mmCIF file of C-alpha atoms in Angstrom:
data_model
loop_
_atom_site.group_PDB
_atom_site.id
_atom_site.type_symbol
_atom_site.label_atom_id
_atom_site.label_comp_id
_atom_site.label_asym_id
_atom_site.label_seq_id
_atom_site.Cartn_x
_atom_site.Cartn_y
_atom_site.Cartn_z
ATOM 1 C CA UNK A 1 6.852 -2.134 -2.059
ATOM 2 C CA UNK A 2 7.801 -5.679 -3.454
ATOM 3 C CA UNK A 3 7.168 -4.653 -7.207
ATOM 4 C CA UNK A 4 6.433 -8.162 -7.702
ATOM 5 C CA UNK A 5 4.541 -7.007 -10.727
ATOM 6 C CA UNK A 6 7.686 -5.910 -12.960
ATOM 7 C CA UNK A 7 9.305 -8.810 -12.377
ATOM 8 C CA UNK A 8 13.437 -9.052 -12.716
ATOM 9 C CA UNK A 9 13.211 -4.831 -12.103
ATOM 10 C CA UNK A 10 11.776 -5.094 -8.769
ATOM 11 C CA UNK A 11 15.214 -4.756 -7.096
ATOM 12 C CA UNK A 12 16.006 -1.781 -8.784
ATOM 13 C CA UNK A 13 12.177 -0.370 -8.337
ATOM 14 C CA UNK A 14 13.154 -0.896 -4.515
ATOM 15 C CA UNK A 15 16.129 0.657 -4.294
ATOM 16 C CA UNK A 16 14.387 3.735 -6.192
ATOM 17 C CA UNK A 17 12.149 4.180 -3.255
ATOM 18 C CA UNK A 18 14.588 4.292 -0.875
ATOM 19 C CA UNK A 19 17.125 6.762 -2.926
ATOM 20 C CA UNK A 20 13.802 8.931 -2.892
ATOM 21 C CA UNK A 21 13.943 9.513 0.452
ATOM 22 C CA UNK A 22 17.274 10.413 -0.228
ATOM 23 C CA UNK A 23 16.518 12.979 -2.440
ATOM 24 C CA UNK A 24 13.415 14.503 -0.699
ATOM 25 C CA UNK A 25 15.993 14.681 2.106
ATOM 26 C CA UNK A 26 18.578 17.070 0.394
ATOM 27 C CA UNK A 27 15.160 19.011 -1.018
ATOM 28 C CA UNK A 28 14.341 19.360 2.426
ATOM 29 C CA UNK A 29 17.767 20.972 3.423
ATOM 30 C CA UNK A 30 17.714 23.431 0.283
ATOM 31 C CA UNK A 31 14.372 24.861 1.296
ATOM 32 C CA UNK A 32 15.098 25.045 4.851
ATOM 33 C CA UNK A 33 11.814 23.854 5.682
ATOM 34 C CA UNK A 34 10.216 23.359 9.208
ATOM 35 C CA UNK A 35 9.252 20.151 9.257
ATOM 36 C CA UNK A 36 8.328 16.791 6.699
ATOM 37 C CA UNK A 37 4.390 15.193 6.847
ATOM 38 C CA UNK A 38 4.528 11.159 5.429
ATOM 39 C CA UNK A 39 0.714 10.476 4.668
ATOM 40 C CA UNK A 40 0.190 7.202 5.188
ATOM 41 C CA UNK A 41 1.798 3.860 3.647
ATOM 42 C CA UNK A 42 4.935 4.097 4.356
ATOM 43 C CA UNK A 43 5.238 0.449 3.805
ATOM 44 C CA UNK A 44 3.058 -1.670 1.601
ATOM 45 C CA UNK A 45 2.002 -4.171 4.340
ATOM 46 C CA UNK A 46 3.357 -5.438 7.350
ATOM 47 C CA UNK A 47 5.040 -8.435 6.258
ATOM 48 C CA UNK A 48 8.659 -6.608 6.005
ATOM 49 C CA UNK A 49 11.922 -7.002 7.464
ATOM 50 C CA UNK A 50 13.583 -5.737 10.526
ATOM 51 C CA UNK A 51 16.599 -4.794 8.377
ATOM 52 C CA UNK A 52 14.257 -2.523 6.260
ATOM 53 C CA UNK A 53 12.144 -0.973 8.943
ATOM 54 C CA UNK A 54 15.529 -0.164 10.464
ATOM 55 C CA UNK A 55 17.349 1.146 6.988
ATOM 56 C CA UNK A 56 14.058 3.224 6.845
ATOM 57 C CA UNK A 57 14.542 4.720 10.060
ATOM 58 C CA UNK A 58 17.780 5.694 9.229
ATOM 59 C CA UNK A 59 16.987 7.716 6.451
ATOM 60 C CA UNK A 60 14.578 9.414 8.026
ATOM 61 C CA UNK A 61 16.561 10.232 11.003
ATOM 62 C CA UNK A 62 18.637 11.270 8.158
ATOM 63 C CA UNK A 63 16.220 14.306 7.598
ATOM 64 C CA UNK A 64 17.503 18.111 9.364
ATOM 65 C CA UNK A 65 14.204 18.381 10.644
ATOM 66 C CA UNK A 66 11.249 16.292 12.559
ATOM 67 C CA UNK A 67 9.653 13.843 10.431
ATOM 68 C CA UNK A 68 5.803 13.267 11.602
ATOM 69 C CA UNK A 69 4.217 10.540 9.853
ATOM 70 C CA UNK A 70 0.950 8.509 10.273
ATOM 71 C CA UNK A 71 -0.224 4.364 9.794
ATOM 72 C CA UNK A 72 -2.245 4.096 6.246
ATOM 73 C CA UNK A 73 -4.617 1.751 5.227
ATOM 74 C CA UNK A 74 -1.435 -0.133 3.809
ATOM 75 C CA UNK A 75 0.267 -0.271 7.400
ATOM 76 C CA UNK A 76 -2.358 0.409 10.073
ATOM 77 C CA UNK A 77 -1.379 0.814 13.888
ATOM 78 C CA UNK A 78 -2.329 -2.665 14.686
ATOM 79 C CA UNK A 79 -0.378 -4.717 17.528
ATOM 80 C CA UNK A 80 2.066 -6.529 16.638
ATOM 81 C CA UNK A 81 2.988 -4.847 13.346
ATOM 82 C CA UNK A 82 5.488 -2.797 11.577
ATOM 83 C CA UNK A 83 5.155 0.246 14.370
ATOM 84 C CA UNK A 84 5.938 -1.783 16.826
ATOM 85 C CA UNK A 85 9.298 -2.412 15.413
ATOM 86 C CA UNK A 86 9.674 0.802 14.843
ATOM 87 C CA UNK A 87 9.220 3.073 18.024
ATOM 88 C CA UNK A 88 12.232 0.543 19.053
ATOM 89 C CA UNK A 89 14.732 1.688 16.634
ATOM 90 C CA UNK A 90 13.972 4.742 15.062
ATOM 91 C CA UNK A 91 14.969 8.108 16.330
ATOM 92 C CA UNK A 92 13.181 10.480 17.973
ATOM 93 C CA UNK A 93 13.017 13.169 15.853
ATOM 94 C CA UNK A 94 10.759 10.632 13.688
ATOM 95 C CA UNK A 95 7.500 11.006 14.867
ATOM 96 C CA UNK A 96 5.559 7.920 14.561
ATOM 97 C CA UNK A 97 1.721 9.349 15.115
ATOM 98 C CA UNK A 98 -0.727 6.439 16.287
ATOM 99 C CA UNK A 99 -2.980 8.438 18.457
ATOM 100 C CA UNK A 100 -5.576 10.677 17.120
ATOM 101 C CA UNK A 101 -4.445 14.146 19.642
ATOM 102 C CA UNK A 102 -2.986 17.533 18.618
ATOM 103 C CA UNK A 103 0.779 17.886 18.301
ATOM 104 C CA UNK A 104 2.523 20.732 18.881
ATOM 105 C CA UNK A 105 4.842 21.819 15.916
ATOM 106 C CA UNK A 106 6.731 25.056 14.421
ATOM 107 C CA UNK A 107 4.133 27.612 14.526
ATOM 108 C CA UNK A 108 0.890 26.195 14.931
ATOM 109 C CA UNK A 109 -0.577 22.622 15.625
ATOM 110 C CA UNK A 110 -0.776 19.154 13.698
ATOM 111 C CA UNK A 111 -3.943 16.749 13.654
ATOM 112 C CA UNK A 112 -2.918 13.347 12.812
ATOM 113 C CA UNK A 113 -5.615 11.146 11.664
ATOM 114 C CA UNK A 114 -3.770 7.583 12.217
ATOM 115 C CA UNK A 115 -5.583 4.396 10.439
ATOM 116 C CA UNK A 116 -5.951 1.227 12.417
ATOM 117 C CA UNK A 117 -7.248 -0.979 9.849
ATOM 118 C CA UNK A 118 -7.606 -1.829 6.436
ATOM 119 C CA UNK A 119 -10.179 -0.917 5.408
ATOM 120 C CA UNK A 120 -13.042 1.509 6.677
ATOM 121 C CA UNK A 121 -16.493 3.545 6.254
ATOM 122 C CA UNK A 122 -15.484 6.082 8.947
ATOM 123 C CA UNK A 123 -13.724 9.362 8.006
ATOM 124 C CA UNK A 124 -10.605 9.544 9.707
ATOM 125 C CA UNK A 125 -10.466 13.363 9.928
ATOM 126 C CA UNK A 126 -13.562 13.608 12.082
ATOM 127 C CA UNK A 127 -12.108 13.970 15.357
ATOM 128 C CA UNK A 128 -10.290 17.064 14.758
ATOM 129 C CA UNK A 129 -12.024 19.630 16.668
ATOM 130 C CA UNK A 130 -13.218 22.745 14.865
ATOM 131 C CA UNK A 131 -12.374 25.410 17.318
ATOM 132 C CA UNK A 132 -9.173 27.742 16.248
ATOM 133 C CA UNK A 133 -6.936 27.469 18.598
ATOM 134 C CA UNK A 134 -3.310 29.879 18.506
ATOM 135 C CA UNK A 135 -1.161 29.244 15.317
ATOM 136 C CA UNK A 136 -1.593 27.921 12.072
ATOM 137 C CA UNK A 137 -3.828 24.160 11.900
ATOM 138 C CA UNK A 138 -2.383 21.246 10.236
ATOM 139 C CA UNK A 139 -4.220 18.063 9.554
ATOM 140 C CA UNK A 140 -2.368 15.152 8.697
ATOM 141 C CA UNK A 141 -5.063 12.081 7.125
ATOM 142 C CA UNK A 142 -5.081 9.456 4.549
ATOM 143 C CA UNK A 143 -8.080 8.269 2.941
ATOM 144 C CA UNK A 144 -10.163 8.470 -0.326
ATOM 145 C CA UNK A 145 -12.430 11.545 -0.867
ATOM 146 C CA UNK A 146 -16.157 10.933 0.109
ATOM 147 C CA UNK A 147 -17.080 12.458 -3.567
ATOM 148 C CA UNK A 148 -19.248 10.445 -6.090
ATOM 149 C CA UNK A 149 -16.895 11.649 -8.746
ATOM 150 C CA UNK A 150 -13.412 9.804 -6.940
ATOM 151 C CA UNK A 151 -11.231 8.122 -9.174
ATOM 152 C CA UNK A 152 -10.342 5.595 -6.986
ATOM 153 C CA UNK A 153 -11.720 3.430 -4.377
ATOM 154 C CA UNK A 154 -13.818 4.855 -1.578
ATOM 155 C CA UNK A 155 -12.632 3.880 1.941
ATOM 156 C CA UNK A 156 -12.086 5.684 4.945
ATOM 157 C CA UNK A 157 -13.772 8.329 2.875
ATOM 158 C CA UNK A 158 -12.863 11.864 3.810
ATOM 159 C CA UNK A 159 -15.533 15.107 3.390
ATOM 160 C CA UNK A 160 -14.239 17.349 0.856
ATOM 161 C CA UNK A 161 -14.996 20.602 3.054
ATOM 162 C CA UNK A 162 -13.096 18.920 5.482
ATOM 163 C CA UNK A 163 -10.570 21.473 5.891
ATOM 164 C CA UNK A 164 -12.853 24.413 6.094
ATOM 165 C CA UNK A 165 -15.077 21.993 8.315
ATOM 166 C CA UNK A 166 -12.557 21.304 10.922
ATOM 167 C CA UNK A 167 -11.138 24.878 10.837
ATOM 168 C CA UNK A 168 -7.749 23.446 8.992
ATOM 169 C CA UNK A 169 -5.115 26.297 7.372
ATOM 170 C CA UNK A 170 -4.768 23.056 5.244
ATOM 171 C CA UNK A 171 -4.919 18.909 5.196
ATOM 172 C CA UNK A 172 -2.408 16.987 3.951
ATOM 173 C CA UNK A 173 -3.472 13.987 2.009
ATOM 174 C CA UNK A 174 -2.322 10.300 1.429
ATOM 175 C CA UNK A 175 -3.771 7.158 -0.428
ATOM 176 C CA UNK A 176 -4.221 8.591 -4.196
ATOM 177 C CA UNK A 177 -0.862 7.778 -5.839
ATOM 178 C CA UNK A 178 -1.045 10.988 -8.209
ATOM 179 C CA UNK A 179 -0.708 15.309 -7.396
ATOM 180 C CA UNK A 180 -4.245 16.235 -6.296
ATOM 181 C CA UNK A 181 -5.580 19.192 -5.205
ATOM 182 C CA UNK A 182 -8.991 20.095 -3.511
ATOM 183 C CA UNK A 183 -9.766 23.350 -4.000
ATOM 184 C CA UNK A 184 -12.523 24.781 -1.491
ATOM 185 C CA UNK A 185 -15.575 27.225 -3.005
ATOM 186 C CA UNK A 186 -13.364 30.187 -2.893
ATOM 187 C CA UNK A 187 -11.198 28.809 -4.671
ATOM 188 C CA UNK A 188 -8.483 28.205 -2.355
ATOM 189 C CA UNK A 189 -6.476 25.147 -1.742
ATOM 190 C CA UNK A 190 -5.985 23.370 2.273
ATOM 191 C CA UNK A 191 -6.469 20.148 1.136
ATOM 192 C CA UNK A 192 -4.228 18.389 -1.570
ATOM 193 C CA UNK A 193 -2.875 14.661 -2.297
ATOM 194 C CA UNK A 194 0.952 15.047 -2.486
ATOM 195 C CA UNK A 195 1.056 11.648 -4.481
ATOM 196 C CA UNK A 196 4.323 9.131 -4.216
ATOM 197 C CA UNK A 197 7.873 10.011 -4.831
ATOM 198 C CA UNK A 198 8.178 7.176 -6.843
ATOM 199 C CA UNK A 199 5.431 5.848 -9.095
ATOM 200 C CA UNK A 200 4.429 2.606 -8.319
ATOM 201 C CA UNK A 201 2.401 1.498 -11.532
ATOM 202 C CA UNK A 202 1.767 2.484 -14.669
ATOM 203 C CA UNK A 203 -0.922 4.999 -15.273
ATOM 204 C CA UNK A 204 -0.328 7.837 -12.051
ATOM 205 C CA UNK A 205 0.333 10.363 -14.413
ATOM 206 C CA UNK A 206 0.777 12.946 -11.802
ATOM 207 C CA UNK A 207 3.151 10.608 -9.202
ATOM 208 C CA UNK A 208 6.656 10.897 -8.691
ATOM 209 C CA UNK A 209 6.230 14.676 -6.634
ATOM 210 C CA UNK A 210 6.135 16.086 -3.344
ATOM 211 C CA UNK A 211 4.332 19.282 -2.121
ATOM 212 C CA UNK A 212 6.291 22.099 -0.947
ATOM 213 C CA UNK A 213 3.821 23.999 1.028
ATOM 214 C CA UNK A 214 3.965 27.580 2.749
ATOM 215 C CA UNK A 215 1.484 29.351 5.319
ATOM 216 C CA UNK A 216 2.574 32.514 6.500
ATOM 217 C CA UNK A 217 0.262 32.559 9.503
ATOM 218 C CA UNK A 218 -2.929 31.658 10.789
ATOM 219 C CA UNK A 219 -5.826 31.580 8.206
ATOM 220 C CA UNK A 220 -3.508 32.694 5.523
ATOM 221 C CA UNK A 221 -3.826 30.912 2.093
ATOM 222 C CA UNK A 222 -1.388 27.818 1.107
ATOM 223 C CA UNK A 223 0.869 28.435 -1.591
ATOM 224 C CA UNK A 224 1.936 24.607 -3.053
ATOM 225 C CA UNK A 225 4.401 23.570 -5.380
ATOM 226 C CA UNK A 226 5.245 20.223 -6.745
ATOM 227 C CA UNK A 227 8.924 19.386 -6.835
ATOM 228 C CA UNK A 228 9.872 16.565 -8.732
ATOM 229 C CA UNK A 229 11.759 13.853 -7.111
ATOM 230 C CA UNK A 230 11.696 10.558 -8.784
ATOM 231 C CA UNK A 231 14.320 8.551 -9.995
ATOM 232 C CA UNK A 232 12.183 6.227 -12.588
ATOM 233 C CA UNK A 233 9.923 6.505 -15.161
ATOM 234 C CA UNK A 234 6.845 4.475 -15.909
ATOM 235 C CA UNK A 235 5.565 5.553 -19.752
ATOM 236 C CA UNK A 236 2.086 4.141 -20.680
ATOM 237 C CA UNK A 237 2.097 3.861 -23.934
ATOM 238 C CA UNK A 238 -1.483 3.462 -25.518
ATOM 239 C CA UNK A 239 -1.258 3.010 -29.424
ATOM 240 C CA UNK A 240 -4.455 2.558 -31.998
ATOM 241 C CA UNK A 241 -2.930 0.698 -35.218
ATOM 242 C CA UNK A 242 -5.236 2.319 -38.458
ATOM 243 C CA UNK A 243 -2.847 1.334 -41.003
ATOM 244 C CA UNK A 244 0.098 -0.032 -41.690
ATOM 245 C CA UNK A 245 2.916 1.451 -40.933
ATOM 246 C CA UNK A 246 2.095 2.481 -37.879
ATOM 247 C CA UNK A 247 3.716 -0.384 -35.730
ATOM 248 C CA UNK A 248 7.215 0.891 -37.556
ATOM 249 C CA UNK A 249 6.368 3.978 -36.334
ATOM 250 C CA UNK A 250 6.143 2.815 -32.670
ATOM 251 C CA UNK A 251 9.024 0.972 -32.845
ATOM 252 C CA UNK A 252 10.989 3.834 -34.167
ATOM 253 C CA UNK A 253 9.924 6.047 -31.239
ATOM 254 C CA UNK A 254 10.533 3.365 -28.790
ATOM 255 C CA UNK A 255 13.967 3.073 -29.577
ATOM 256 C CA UNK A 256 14.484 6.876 -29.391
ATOM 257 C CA UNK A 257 12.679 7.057 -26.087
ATOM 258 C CA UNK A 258 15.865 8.711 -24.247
ATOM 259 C CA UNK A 259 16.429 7.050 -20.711
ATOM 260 C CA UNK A 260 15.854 3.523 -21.475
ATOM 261 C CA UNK A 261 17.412 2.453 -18.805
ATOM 262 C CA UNK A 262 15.201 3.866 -15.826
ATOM 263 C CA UNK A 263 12.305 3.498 -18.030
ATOM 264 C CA UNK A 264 9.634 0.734 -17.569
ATOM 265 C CA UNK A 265 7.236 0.816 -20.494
ATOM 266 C CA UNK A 266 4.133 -0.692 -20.742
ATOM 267 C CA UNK A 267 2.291 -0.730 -24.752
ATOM 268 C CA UNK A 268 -1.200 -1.441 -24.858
ATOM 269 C CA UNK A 269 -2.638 -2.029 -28.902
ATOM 270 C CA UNK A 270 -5.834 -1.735 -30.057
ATOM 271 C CA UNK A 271 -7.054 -1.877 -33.837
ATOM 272 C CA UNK A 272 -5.855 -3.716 -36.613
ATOM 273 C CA UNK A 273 -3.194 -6.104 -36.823
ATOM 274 C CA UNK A 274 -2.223 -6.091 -40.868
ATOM 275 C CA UNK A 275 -0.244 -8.855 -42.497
ATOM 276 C CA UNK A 276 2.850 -6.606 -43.259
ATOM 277 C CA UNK A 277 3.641 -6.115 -39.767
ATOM 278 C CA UNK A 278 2.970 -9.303 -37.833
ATOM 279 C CA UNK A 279 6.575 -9.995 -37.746
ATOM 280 C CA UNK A 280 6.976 -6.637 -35.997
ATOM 281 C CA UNK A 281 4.423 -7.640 -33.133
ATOM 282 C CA UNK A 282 6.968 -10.397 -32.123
ATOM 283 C CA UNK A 283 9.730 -8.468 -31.841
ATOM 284 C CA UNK A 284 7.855 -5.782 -29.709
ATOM 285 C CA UNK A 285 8.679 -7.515 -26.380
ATOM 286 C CA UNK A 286 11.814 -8.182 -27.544
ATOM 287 C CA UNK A 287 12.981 -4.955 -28.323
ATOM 288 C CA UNK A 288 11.004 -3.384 -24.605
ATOM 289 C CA UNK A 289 13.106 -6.572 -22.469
ATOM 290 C CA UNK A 290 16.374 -5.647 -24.173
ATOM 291 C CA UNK A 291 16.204 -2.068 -24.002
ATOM 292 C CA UNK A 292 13.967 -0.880 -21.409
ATOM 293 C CA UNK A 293 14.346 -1.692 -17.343
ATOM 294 C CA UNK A 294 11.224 -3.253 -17.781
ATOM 295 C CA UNK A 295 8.421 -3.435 -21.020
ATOM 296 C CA UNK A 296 5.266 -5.124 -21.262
ATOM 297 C CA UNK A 297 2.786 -5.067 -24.619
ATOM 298 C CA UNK A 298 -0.410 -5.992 -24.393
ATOM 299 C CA UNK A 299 -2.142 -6.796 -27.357
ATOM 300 C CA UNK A 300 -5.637 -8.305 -26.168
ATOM 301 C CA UNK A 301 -7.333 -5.367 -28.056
ATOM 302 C CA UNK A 302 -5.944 -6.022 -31.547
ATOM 303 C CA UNK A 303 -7.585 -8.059 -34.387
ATOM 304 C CA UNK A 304 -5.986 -8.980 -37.558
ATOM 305 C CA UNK A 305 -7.385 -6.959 -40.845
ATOM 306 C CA UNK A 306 -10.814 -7.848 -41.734
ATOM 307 C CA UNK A 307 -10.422 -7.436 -45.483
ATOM 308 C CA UNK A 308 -7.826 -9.901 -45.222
ATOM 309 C CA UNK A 309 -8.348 -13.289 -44.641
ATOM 310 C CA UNK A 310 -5.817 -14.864 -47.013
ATOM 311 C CA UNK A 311 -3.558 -15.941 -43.802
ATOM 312 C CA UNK A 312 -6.307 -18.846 -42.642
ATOM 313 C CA UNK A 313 -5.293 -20.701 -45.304
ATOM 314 C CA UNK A 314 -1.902 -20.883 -44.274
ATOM 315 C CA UNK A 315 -2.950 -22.960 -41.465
ATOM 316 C CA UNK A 316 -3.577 -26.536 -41.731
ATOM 317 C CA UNK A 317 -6.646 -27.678 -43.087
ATOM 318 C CA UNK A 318 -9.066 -29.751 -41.501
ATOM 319 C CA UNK A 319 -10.225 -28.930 -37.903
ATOM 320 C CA UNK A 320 -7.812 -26.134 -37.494
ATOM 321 C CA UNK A 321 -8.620 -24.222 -40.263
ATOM 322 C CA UNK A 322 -12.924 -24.259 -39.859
ATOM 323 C CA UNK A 323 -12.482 -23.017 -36.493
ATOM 324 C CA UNK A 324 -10.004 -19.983 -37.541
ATOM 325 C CA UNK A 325 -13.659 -19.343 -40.025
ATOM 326 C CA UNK A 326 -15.954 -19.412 -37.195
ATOM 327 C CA UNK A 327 -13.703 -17.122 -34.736
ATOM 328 C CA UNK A 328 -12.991 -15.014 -37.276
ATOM 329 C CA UNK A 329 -17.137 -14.316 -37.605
ATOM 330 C CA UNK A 330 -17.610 -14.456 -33.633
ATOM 331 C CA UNK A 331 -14.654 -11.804 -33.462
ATOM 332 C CA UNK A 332 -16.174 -9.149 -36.002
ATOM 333 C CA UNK A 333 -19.699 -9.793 -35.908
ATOM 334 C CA UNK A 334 -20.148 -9.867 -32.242
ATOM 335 C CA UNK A 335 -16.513 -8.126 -31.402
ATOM 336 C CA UNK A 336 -16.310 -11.215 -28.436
ATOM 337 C CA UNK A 337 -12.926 -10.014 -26.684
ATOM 338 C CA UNK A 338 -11.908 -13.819 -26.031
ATOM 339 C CA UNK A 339 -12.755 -14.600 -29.748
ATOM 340 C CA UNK A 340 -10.331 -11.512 -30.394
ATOM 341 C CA UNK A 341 -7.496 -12.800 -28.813
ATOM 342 C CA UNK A 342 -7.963 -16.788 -30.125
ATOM 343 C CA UNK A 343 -8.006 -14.938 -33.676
ATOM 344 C CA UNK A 344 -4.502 -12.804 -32.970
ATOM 345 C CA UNK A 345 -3.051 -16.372 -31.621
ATOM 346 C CA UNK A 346 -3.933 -18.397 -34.745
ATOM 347 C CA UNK A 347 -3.222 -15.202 -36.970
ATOM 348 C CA UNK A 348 0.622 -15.266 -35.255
ATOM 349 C CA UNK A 349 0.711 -19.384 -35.880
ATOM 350 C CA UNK A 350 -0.203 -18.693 -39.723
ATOM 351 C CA UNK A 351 2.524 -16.296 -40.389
ATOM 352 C CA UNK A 352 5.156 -18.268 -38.447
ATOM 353 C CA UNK A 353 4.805 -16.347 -35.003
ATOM 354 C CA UNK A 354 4.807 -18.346 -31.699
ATOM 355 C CA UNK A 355 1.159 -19.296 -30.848
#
């Protein structure tokens, strides 16, 4: 992932990604397990380097059992493109999976479900034939859920029964950035979203895990666990301001926030901006840049106190000044979101802030 969008702490957000390999690697050695399923996406897009594909390669070679992962929608199995480079480097206990056909694996059998382009109406899991077979069944598949209550977006949408439909022990997910689990009419759980190992944005609550999952045999119920593994964390930090005081109070618990340094922070305020604490809403990205790996605020959903409006006339008169009136009625009569923000802008010139 570039990370383009944290700017100057997209190196480090990198390097975080990789070192969670790292760490799912030693996880993998504790537990002794048989065998490591990558989802999908693996890399954001194909425009990547040779030096990376091979540094990933390593790392997963690095693993002291097979690795069997499939294209996403992020890095489909198109010619030409990252997998190419790949099945010339990487060893062969990493198990690049671009057809849709069974694998044999400890105990049982996996069904990869391989993407081969961006984006899709089909469900990828459909292919897997429904008769049992000997040992436990494993379906490998990345795609959104074909639900009309998803969260996210809906592309190579994926049944919800399609475990029990395709006569899975259980389905391994990839594409929602967060824990999920599907749990079937019974109650039981073959089909779960193991998330990333690192966040990538702000607002996947449930990211940053992997699944440790156990079948004892054939048709026997999944037990999962999420093990933490990330190195970073992204804190979303939504604050409604209802009186004064309470950007002081923000500030205070920002600056106790332990970790600052693998903490990117992202503030988004809503409610009143009062004249007391303007000065405090321009050191707010100050104090995130300085302490924090990386801090945004956003303040597009603030407004400056309605019963006072003794700042406008700290601006100059004339031209200036009338239209501060007129926003100022646009912004709480018809609560116009542009209007808003023109209002915090000439409320931060008036009390000496940078417009």
């Amino acid at each position: 992932m570039k990370a383009v969008h944290v700017g100057k702490a997209a190196e480090r957000v990198r390097a975080a990604r990789l070192n969670a390999i790292r760490r799912i690697q030693q996880l993998a050695k504790e537990e002794t397990v048989d065998f490591v399923l990558v989802a999908g996406d693996t890399f954001e897009d194909h425009g990547v380097s040779r030096k990376l594909v091979s540094e990933i390669g390593d790392l997963l070679a690095g693993f002291d059992c097979d690795v069997y992962l499939i294209p996403g929608n992020h890095d489909p199995a198109t010619m030409g493109g990252v997998w190419d480079q790949a099945r010339q480097n990487w060893a062969k206990r990493v198990h690049i999976l671009t057809e849709r056909q069974p694998v044999q694996i400890p105990g049982g059998w996996l069904y990869p479900c391989p993407l081969a382009q961006r984006w899709s109406d089909e469900d990828p899991t459909e292919w897997i034939p429904a008769d049992a077979g000997d040992g436990i069944r494993i379906g490998l598949a990345h795609g959104s859920l074909k639900s009309p209550l998803w969260e996210g977006q809906h592309n190579h949408p994926i049944p919800i029964d399609a475990a029990q439909r395709s006569g899975l022990d259980y389905l391994a997910l990839g594409d929602w950035h967060s824990v999920k689990e599907i749990p079937s009419r019974g109650g039981i759980v073959r089909m779960a979203y193991s998330g990333t190992p690192e966040p990538t944005n702000f607002g996947e609550p449930e990211s940053g895990y992997v699944l440790m999952v156990e079948i004892d045999a054939k048709g026997g119920r999944p037990r999962l666990e999420k093990r933490k593994v990330n190195e970073l964390h992204w804190h979303n930090q939504p604050v409604e301001v209802h009186q004064s005081g309470d950007l002081a109070r923000l500030t205070k618990a920002l600056k106790q926030r332990p970790n600052p340094t693998e903490t990117l922070v992202k503030v988004q305020l809503s409610g009143v901006l009062f004249a007391a604490e303007a000065e405090l809403l321009e050191e707010l990205p100050e104090l995130l840049s300085k302490r924090f790996l990386f801090g945004k605020v956003d303040d597009s959903a603030l407004i400056p106190d309605p019963s006072d409006d003794s700042w406008i006339h700290n601006l100059p008169e004339g031209t200036i000044r009338t239209a501060a009136k007129r926003i100022q009625s646009t912004a709480y009569d018809k609560k116009d979101p542009v209007a808003r923000r023109a209002l915090v802008e000439l409320y931060r010139l008036a009390n000496g802030g940078a417009a």
